JSON list of C-alpha atoms and ligand atoms in Angstrom, two decimals:
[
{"chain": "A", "resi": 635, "resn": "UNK", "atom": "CA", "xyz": [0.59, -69.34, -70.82]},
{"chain": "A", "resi": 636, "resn": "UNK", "atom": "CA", "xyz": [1.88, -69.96, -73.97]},
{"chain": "A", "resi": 637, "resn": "UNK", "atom": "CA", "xyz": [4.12, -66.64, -75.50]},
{"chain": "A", "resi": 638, "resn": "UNK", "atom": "CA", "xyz": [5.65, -66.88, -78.65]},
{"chain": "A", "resi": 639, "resn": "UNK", "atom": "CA", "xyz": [8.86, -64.40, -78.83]},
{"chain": "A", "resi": 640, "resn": "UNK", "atom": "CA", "xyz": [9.20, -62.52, -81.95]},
{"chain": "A", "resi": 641, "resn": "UNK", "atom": "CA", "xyz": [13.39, -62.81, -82.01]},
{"chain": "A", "resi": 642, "resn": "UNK", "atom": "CA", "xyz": [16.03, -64.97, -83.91]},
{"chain": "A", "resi": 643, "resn": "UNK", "atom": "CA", "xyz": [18.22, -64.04, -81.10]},
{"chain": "A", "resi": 644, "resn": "UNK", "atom": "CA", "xyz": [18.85, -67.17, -78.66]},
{"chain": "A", "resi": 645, "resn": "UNK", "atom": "CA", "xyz": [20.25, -64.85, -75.82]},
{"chain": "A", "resi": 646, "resn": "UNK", "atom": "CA", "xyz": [17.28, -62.29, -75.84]},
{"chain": "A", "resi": 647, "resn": "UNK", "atom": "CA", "xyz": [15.01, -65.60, -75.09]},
{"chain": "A", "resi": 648, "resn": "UNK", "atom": "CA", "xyz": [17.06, -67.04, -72.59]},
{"chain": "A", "resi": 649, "resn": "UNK", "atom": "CA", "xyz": [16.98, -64.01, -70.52]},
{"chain": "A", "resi": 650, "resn": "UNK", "atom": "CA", "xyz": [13.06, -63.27, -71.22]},
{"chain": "A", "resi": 651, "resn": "UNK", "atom": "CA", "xyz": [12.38, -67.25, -70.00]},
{"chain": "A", "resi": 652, "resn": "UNK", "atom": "CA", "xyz": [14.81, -67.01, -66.89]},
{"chain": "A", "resi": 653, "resn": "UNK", "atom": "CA", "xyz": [12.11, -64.21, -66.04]},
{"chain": "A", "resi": 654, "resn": "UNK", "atom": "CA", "xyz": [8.73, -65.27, -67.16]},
{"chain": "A", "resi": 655, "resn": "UNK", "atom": "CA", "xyz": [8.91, -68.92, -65.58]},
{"chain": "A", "resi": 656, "resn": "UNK", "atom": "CA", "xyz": [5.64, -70.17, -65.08]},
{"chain": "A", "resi": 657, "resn": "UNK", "atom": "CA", "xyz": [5.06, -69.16, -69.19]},
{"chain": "A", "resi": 658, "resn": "UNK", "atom": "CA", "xyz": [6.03, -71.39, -72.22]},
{"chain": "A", "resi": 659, "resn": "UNK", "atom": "CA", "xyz": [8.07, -69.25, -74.96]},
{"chain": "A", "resi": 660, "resn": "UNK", "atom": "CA", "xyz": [8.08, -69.73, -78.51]},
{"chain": "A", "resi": 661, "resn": "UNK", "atom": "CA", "xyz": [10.07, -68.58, -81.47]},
{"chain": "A", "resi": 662, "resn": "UNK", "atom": "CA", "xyz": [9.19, -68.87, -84.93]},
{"chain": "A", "resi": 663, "resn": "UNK", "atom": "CA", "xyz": [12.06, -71.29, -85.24]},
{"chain": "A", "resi": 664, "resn": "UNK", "atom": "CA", "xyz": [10.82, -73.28, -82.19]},
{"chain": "A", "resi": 665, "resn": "UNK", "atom": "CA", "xyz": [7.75, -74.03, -84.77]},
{"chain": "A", "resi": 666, "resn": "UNK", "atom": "CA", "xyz": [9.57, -73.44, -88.34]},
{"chain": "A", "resi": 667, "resn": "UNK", "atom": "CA", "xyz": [7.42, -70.22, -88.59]},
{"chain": "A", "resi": 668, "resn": "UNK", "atom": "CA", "xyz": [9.39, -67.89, -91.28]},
{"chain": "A", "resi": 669, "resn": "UNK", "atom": "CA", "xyz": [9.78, -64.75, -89.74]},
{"chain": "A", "resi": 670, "resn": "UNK", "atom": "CA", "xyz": [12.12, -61.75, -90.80]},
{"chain": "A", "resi": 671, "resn": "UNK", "atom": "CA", "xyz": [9.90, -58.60, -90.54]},
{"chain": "A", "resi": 672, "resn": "UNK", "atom": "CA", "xyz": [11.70, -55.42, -92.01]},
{"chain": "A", "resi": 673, "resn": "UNK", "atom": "CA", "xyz": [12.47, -53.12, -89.14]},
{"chain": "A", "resi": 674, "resn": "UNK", "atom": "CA", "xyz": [11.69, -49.97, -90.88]},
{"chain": "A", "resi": 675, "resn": "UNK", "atom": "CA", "xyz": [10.88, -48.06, -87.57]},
{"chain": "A", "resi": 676, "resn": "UNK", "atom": "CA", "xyz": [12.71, -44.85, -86.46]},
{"chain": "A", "resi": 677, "resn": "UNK", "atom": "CA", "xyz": [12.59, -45.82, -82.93]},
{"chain": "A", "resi": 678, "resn": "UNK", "atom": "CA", "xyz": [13.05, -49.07, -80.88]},
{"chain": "A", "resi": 679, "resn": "UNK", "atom": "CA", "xyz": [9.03, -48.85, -79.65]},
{"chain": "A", "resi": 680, "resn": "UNK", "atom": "CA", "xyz": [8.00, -48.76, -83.34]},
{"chain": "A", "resi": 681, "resn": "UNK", "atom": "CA", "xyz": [10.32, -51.93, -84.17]},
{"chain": "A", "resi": 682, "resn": "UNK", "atom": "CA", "xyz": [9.13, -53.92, -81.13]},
{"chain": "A", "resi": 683, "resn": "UNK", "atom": "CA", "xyz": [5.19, -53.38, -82.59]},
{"chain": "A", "resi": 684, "resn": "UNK", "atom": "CA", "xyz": [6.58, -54.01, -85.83]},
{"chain": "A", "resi": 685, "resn": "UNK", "atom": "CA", "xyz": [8.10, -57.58, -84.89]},
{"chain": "A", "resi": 686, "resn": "UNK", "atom": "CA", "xyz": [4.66, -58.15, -82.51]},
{"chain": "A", "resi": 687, "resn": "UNK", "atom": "CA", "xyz": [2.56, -57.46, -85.04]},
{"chain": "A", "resi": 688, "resn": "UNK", "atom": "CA", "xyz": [3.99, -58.95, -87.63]},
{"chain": "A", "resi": 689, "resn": "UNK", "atom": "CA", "xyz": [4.37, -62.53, -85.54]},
{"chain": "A", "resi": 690, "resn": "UNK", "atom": "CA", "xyz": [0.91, -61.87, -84.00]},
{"chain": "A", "resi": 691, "resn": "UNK", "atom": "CA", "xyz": [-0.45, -61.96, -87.65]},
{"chain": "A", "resi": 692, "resn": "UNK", "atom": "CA", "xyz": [1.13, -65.22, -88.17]},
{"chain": "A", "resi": 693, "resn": "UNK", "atom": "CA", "xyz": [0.43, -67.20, -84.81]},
{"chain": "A", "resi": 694, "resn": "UNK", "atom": "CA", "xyz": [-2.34, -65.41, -83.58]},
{"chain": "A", "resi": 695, "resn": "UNK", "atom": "CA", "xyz": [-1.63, -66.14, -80.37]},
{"chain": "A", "resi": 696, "resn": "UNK", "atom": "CA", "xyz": [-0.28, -63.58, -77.47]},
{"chain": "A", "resi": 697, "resn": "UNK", "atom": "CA", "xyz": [3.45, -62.51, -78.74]},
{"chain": "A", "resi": 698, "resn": "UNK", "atom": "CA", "xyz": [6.16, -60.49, -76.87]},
{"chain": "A", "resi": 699, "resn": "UNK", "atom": "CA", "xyz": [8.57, -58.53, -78.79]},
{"chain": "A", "resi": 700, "resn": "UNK", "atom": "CA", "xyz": [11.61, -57.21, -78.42]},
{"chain": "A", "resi": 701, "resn": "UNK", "atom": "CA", "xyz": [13.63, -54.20, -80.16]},
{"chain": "A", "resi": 702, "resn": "UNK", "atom": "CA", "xyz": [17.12, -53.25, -78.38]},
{"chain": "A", "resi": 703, "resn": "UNK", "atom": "CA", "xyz": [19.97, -51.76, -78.69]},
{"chain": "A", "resi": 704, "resn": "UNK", "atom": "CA", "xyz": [23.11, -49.31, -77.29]},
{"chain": "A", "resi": 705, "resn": "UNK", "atom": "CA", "xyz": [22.76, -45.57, -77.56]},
{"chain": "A", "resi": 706, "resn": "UNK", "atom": "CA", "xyz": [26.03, -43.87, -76.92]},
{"chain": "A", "resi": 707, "resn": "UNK", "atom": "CA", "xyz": [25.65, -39.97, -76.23]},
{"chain": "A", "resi": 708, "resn": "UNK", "atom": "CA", "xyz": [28.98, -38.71, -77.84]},
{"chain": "A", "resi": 709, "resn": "UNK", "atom": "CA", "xyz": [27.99, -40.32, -81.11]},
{"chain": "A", "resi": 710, "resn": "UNK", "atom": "CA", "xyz": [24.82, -38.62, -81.12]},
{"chain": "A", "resi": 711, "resn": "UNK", "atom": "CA", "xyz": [22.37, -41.71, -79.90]},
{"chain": "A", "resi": 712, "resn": "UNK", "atom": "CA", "xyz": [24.57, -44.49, -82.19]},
{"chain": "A", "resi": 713, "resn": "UNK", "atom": "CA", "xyz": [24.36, -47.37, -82.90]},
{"chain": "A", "resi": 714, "resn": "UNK", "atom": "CA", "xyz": [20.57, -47.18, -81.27]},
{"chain": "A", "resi": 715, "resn": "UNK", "atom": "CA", "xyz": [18.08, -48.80, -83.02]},
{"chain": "A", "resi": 716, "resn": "UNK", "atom": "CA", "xyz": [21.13, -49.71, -85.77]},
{"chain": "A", "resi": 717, "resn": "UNK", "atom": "CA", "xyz": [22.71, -52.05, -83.06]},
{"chain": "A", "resi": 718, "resn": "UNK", "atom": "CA", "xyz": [22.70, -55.64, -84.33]},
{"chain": "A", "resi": 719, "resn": "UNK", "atom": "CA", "xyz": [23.54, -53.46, -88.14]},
{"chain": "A", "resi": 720, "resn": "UNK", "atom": "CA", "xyz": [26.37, -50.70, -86.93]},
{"chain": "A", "resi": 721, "resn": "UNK", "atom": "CA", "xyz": [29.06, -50.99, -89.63]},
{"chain": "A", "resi": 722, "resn": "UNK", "atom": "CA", "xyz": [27.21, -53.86, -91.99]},
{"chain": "A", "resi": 723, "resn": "UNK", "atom": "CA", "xyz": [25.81, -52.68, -95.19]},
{"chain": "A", "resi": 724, "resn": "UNK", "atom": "CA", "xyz": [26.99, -53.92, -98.89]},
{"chain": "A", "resi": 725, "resn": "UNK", "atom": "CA", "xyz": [26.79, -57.62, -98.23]},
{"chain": "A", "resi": 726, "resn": "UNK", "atom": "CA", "xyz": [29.36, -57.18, -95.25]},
{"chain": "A", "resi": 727, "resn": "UNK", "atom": "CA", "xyz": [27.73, -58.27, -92.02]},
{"chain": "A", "resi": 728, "resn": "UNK", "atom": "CA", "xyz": [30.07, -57.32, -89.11]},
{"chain": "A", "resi": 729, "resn": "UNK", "atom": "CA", "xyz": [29.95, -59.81, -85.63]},
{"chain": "A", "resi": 730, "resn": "UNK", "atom": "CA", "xyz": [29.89, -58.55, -82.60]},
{"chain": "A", "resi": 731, "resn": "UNK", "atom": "CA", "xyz": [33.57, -58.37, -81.62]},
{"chain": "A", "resi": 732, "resn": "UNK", "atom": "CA", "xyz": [33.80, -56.52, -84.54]},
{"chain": "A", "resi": 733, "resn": "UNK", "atom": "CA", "xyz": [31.30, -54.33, -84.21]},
{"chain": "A", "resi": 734, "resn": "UNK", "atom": "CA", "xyz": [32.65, -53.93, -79.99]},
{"chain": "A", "resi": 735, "resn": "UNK", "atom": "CA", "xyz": [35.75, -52.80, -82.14]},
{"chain": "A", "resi": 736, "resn": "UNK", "atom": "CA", "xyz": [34.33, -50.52, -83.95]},
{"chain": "A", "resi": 737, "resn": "UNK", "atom": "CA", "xyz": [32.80, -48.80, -81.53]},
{"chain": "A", "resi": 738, "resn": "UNK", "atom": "CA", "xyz": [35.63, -48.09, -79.46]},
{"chain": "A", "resi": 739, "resn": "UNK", "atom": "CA", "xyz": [37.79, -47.24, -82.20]},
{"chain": "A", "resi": 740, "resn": "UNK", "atom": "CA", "xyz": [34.91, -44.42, -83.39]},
{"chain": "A", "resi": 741, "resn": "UNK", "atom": "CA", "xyz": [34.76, -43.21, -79.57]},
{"chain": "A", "resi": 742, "resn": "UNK", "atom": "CA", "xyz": [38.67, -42.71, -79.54]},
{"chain": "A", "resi": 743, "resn": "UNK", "atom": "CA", "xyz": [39.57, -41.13, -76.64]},
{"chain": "A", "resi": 744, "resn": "UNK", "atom": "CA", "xyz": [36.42, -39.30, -76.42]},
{"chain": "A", "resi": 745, "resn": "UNK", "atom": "CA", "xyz": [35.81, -38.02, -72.44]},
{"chain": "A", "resi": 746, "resn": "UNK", "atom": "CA", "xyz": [32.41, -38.24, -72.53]},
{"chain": "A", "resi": 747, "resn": "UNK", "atom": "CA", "xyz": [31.61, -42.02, -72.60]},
{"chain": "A", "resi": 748, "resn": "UNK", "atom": "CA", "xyz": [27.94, -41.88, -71.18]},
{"chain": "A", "resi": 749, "resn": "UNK", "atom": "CA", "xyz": [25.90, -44.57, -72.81]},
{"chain": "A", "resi": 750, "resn": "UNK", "atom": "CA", "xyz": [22.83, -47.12, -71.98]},
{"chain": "A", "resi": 751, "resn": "UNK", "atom": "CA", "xyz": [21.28, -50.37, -72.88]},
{"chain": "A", "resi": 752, "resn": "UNK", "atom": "CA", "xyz": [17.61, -49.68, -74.08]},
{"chain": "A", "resi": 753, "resn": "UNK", "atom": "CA", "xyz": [14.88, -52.76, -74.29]},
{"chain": "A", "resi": 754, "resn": "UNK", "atom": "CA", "xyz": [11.56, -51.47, -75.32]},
{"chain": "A", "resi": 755, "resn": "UNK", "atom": "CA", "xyz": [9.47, -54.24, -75.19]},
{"chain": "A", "resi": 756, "resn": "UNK", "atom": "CA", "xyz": [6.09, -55.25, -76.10]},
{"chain": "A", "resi": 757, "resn": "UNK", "atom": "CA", "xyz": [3.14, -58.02, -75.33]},
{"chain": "A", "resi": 758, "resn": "UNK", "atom": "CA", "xyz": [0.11, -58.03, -78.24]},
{"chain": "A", "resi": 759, "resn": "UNK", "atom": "CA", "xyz": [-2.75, -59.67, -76.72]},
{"chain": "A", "resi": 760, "resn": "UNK", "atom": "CA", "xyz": [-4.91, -59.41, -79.70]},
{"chain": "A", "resi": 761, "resn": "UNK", "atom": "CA", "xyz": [-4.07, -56.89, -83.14]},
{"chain": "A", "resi": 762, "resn": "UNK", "atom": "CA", "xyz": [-5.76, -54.09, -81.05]},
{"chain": "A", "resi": 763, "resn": "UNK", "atom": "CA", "xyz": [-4.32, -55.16, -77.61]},
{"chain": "A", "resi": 764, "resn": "UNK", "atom": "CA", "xyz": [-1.04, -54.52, -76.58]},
{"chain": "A", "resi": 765, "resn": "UNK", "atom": "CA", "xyz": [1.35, -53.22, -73.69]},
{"chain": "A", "resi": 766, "resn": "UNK", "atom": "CA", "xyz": [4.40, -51.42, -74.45]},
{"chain": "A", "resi": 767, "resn": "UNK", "atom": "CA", "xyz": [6.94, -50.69, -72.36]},
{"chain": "A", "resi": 768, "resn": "UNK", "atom": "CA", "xyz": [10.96, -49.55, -72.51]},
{"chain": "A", "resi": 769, "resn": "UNK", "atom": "CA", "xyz": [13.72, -49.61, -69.68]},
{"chain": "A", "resi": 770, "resn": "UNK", "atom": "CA", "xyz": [17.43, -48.74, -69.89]},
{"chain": "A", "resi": 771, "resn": "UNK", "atom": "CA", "xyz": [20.22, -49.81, -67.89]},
{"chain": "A", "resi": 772, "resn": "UNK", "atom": "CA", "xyz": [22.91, -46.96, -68.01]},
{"chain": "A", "resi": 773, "resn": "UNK", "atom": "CA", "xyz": [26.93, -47.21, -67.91]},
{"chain": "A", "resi": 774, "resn": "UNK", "atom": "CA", "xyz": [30.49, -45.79, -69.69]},
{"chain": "A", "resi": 775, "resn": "UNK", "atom": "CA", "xyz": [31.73, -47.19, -72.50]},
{"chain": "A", "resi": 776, "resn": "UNK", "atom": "CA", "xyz": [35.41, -49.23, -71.35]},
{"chain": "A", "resi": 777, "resn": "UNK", "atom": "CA", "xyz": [38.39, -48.67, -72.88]},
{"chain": "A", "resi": 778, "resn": "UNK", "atom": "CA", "xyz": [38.67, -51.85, -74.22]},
{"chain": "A", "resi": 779, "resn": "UNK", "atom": "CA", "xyz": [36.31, -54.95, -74.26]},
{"chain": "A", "resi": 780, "resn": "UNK", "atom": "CA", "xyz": [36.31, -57.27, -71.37]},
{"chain": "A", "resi": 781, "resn": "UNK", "atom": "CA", "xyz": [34.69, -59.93, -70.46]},
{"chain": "A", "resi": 782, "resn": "UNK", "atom": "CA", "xyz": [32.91, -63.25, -72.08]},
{"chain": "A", "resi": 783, "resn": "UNK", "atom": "CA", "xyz": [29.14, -63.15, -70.32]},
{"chain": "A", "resi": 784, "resn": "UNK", "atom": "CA", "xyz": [26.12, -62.22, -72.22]},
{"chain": "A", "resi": 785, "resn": "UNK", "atom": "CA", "xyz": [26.50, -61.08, -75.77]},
{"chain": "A", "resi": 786, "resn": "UNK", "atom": "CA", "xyz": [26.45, -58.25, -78.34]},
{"chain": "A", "resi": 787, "resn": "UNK", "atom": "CA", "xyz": [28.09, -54.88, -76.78]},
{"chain": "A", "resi": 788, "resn": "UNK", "atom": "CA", "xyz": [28.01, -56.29, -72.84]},
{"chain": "A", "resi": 789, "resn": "UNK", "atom": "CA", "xyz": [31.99, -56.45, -73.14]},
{"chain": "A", "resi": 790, "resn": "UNK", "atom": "CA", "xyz": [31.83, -52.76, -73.94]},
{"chain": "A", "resi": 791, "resn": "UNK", "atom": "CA", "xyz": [28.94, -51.56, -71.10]},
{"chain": "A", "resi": 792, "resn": "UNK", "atom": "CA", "xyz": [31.24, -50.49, -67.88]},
{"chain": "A", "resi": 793, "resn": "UNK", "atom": "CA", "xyz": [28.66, -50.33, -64.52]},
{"chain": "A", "resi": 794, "resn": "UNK", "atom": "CA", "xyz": [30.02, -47.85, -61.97]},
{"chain": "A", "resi": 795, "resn": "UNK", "atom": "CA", "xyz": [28.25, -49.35, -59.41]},
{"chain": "A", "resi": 796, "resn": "UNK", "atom": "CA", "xyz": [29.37, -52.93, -60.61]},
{"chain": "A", "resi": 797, "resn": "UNK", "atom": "CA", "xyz": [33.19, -51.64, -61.32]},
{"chain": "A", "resi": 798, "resn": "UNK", "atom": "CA", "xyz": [32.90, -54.33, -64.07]},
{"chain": "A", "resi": 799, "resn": "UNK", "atom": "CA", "xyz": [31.04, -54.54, -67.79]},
{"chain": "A", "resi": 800, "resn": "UNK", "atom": "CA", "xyz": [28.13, -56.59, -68.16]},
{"chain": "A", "resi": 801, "resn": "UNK", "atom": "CA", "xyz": [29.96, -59.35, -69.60]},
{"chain": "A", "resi": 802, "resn": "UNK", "atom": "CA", "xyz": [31.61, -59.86, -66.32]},
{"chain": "A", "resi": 803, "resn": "UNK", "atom": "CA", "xyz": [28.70, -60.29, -64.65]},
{"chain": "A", "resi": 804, "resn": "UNK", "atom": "CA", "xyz": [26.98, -63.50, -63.74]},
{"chain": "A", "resi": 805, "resn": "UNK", "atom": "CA", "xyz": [23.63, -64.00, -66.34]},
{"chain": "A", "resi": 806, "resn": "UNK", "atom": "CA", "xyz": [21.37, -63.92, -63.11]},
{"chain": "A", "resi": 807, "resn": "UNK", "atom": "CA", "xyz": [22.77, -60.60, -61.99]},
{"chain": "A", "resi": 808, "resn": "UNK", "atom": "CA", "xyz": [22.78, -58.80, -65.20]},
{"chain": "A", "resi": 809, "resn": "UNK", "atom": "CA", "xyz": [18.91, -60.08, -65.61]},
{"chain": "A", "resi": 810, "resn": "UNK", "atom": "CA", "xyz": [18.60, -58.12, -62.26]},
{"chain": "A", "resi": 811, "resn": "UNK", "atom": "CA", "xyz": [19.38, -54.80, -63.43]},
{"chain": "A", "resi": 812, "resn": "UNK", "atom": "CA", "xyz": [19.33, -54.50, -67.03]},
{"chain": "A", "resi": 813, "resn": "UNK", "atom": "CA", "xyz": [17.13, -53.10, -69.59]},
{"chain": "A", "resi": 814, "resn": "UNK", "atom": "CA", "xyz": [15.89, -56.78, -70.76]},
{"chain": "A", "resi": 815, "resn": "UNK", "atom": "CA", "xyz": [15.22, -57.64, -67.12]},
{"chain": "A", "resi": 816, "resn": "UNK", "atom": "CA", "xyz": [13.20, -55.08, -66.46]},
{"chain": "A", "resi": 817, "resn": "UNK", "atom": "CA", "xyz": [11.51, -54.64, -69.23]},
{"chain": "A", "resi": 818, "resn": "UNK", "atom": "CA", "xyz": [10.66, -58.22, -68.62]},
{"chain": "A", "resi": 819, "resn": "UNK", "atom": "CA", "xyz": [9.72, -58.27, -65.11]},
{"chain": "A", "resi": 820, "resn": "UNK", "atom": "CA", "xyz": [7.42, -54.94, -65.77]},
{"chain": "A", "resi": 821, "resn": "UNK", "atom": "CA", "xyz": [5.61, -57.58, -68.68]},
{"chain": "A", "resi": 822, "resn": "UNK", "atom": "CA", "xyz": [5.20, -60.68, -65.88]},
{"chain": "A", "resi": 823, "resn": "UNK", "atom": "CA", "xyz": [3.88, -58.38, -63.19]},
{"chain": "A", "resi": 824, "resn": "UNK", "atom": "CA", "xyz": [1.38, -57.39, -65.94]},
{"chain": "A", "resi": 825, "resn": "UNK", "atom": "CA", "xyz": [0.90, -60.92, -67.10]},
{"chain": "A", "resi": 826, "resn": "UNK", "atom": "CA", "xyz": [0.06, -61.47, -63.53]},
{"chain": "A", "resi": 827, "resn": "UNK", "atom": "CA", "xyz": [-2.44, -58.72, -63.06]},
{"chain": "A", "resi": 828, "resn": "UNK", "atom": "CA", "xyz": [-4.33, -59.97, -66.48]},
{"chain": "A", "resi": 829, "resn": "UNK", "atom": "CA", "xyz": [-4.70, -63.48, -64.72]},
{"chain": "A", "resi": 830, "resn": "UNK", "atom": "CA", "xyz": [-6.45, -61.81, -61.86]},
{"chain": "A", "resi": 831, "resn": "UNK", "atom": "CA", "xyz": [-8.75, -60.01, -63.88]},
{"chain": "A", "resi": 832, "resn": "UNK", "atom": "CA", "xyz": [-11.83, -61.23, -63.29]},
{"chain": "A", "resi": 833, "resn": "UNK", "atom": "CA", "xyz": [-13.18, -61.89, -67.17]},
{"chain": "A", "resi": 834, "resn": "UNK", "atom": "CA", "xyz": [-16.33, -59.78, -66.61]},
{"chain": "A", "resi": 835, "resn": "UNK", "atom": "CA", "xyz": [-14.23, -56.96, -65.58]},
{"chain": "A", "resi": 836, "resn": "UNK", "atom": "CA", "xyz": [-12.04, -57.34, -68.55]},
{"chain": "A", "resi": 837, "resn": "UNK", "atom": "CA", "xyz": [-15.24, -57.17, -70.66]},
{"chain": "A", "resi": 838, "resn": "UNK", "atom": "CA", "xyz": [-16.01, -54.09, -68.84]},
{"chain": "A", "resi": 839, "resn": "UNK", "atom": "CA", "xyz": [-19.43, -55.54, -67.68]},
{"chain": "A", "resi": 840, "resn": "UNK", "atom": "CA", "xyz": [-19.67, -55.07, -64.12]},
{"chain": "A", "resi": 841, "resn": "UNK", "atom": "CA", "xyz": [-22.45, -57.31, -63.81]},
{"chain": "A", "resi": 842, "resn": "UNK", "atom": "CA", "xyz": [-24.48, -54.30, -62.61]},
{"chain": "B", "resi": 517, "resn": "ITT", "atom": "P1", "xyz": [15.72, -59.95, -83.16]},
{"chain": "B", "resi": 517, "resn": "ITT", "atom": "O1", "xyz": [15.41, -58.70, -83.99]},
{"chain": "B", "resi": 517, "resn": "ITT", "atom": "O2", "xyz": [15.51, -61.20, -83.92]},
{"chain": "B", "resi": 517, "resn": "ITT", "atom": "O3", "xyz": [15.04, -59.92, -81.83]},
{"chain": "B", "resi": 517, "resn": "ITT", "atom": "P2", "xyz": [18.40, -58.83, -83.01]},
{"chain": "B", "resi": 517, "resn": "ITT", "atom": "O4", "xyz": [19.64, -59.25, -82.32]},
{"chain": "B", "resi": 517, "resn": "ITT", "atom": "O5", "xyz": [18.52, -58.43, -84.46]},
{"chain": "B", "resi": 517, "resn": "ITT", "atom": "O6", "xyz": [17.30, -59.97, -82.82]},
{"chain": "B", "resi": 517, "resn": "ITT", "atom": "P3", "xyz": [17.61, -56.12, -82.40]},
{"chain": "B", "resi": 517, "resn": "ITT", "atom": "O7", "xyz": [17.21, -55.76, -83.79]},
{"chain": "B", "resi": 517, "resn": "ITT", "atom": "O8", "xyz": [16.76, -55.66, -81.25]},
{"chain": "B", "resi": 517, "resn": "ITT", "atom": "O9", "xyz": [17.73, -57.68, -82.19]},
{"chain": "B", "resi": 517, "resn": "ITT", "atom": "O10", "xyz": [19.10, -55.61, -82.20]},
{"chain": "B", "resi": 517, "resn": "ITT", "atom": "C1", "xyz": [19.61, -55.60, -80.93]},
{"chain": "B", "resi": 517, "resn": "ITT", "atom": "C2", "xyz": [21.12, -55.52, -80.97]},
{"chain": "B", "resi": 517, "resn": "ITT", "atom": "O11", "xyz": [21.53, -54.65, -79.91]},
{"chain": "B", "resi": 517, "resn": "ITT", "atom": "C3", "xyz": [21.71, -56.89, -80.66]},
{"chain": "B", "resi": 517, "resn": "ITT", "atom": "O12", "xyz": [21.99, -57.62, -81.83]},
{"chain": "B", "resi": 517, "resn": "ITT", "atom": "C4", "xyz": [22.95, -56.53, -79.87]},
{"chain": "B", "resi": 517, "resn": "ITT", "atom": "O13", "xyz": [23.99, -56.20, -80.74]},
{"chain": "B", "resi": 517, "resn": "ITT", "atom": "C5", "xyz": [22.51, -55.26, -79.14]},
{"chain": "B", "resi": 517, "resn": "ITT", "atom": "N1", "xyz": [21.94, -55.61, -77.81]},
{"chain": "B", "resi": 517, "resn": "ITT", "atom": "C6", "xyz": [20.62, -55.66, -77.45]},
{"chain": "B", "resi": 517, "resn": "ITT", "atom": "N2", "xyz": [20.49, -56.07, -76.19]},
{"chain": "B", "resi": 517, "resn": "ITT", "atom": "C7", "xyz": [21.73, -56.29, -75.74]},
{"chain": "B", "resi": 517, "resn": "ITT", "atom": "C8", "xyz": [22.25, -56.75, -74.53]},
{"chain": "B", "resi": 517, "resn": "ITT", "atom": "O14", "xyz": [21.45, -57.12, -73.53]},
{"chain": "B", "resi": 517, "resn": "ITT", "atom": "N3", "xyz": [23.56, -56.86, -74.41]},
{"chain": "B", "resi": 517, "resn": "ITT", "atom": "C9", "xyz": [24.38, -56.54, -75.42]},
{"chain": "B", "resi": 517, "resn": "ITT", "atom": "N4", "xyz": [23.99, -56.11, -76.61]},
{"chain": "B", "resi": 517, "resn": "ITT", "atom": "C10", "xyz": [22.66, -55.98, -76.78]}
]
């Protein structure tokens, strides 16, 4: 099926494809679609069905989104749904080691370095037709960044279970168990279901 993805971001789509093989994804700038919906929501559900809706209206074909981010609990839930904007504002746009710096140097030597990865994710069939869902993948903060895998805060995302950050892992292993990958995988098994739906059971006429 074709699936246009409602992201800019060129690492979000390689890990959605490496899961939904078997589906063709799209961005707008696959296409030259402009796309830059404000992302005016209060929480990351509410951005993802902003960015569905607002490609679905555009494309009118089925659309996943994606709206994602890392909520740390000693800074009350920050930079959550202000991930990709933590510490830009007044025409200065932080990158991400920056914004990795940042971070650690607002922590400080805070004990309490609980944090997680949260994907909430969406697939708009039609403008009244959509799935929603939202994973997390949960870690510590590191005391410094490490790593060069993956993007955004991975350097900073420490897995216990791991003993490394998701930067140090391999692409196919943090697809595996993070928020992205399985927010993704919950989407295909769906995507899969939908295919086995007879159509007049998904008109609800059982023929009866
Ligand atoms: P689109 O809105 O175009 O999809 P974006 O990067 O702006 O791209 P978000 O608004 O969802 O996406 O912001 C997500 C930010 O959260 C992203 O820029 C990273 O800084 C961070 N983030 C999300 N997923 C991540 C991951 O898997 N690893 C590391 N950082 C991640």
């Amino acid at each position: 099926m074709i699936l246009w993805f409602a992201t800019a971001n060129e690492h979000k789509r390689k890990e959605l494809a490496a899961v939904l093989t078997g589906h063709t994804i799209l961005t707008p700038a696959d296409r030259a679609v402009e796309f830059d919906p404000e992302e005016t929501g209060t929480a990351f559900y509410e951005n993802a069905l902003i960015k569905a809706r607002a490609l679905y209206a555009l494309v009118k074909e089925p659309v996943i989104a994606d709206d994602s981010g890392l909520c740390v609990d000693a800074l009350g839930g920050r930079p959550g749904i202000y991930s990709a904007r933590y510490g830009s504002g007044a025409g200065k746009k932080l990158d991400s080691p920056e914004r990795n710096a940042l971070l650690l140097n607002e922590l400080g030597g805070e004990k309490n370095r609980a944090a997680r990865f949260v994907c909430a994710m969406v697939l708009m069939l039609s403008e009244d037709r959509f799935f929603l869902v939202q994973e997390t993948l949960e870690g510590t903060i590191a005391n410094r960044a490490r790593g060069e895998g993956g993007f955004g805060y991975d350097p900073l995302l420490y897995l216990d279970e791991k003993r490394c950050t998701v930067a140090e892992l391999p692409g196919d292993e943090k697809n595996a168990l993070s928020h992205r990958g399985r927010a993704a995988r919950r989407i295909a098994a769906l995507l899969e279901s939908l295919d086995k739906t007879p159509p007049e059971a998904a008109r609800g006429n059982s023929g009866a």
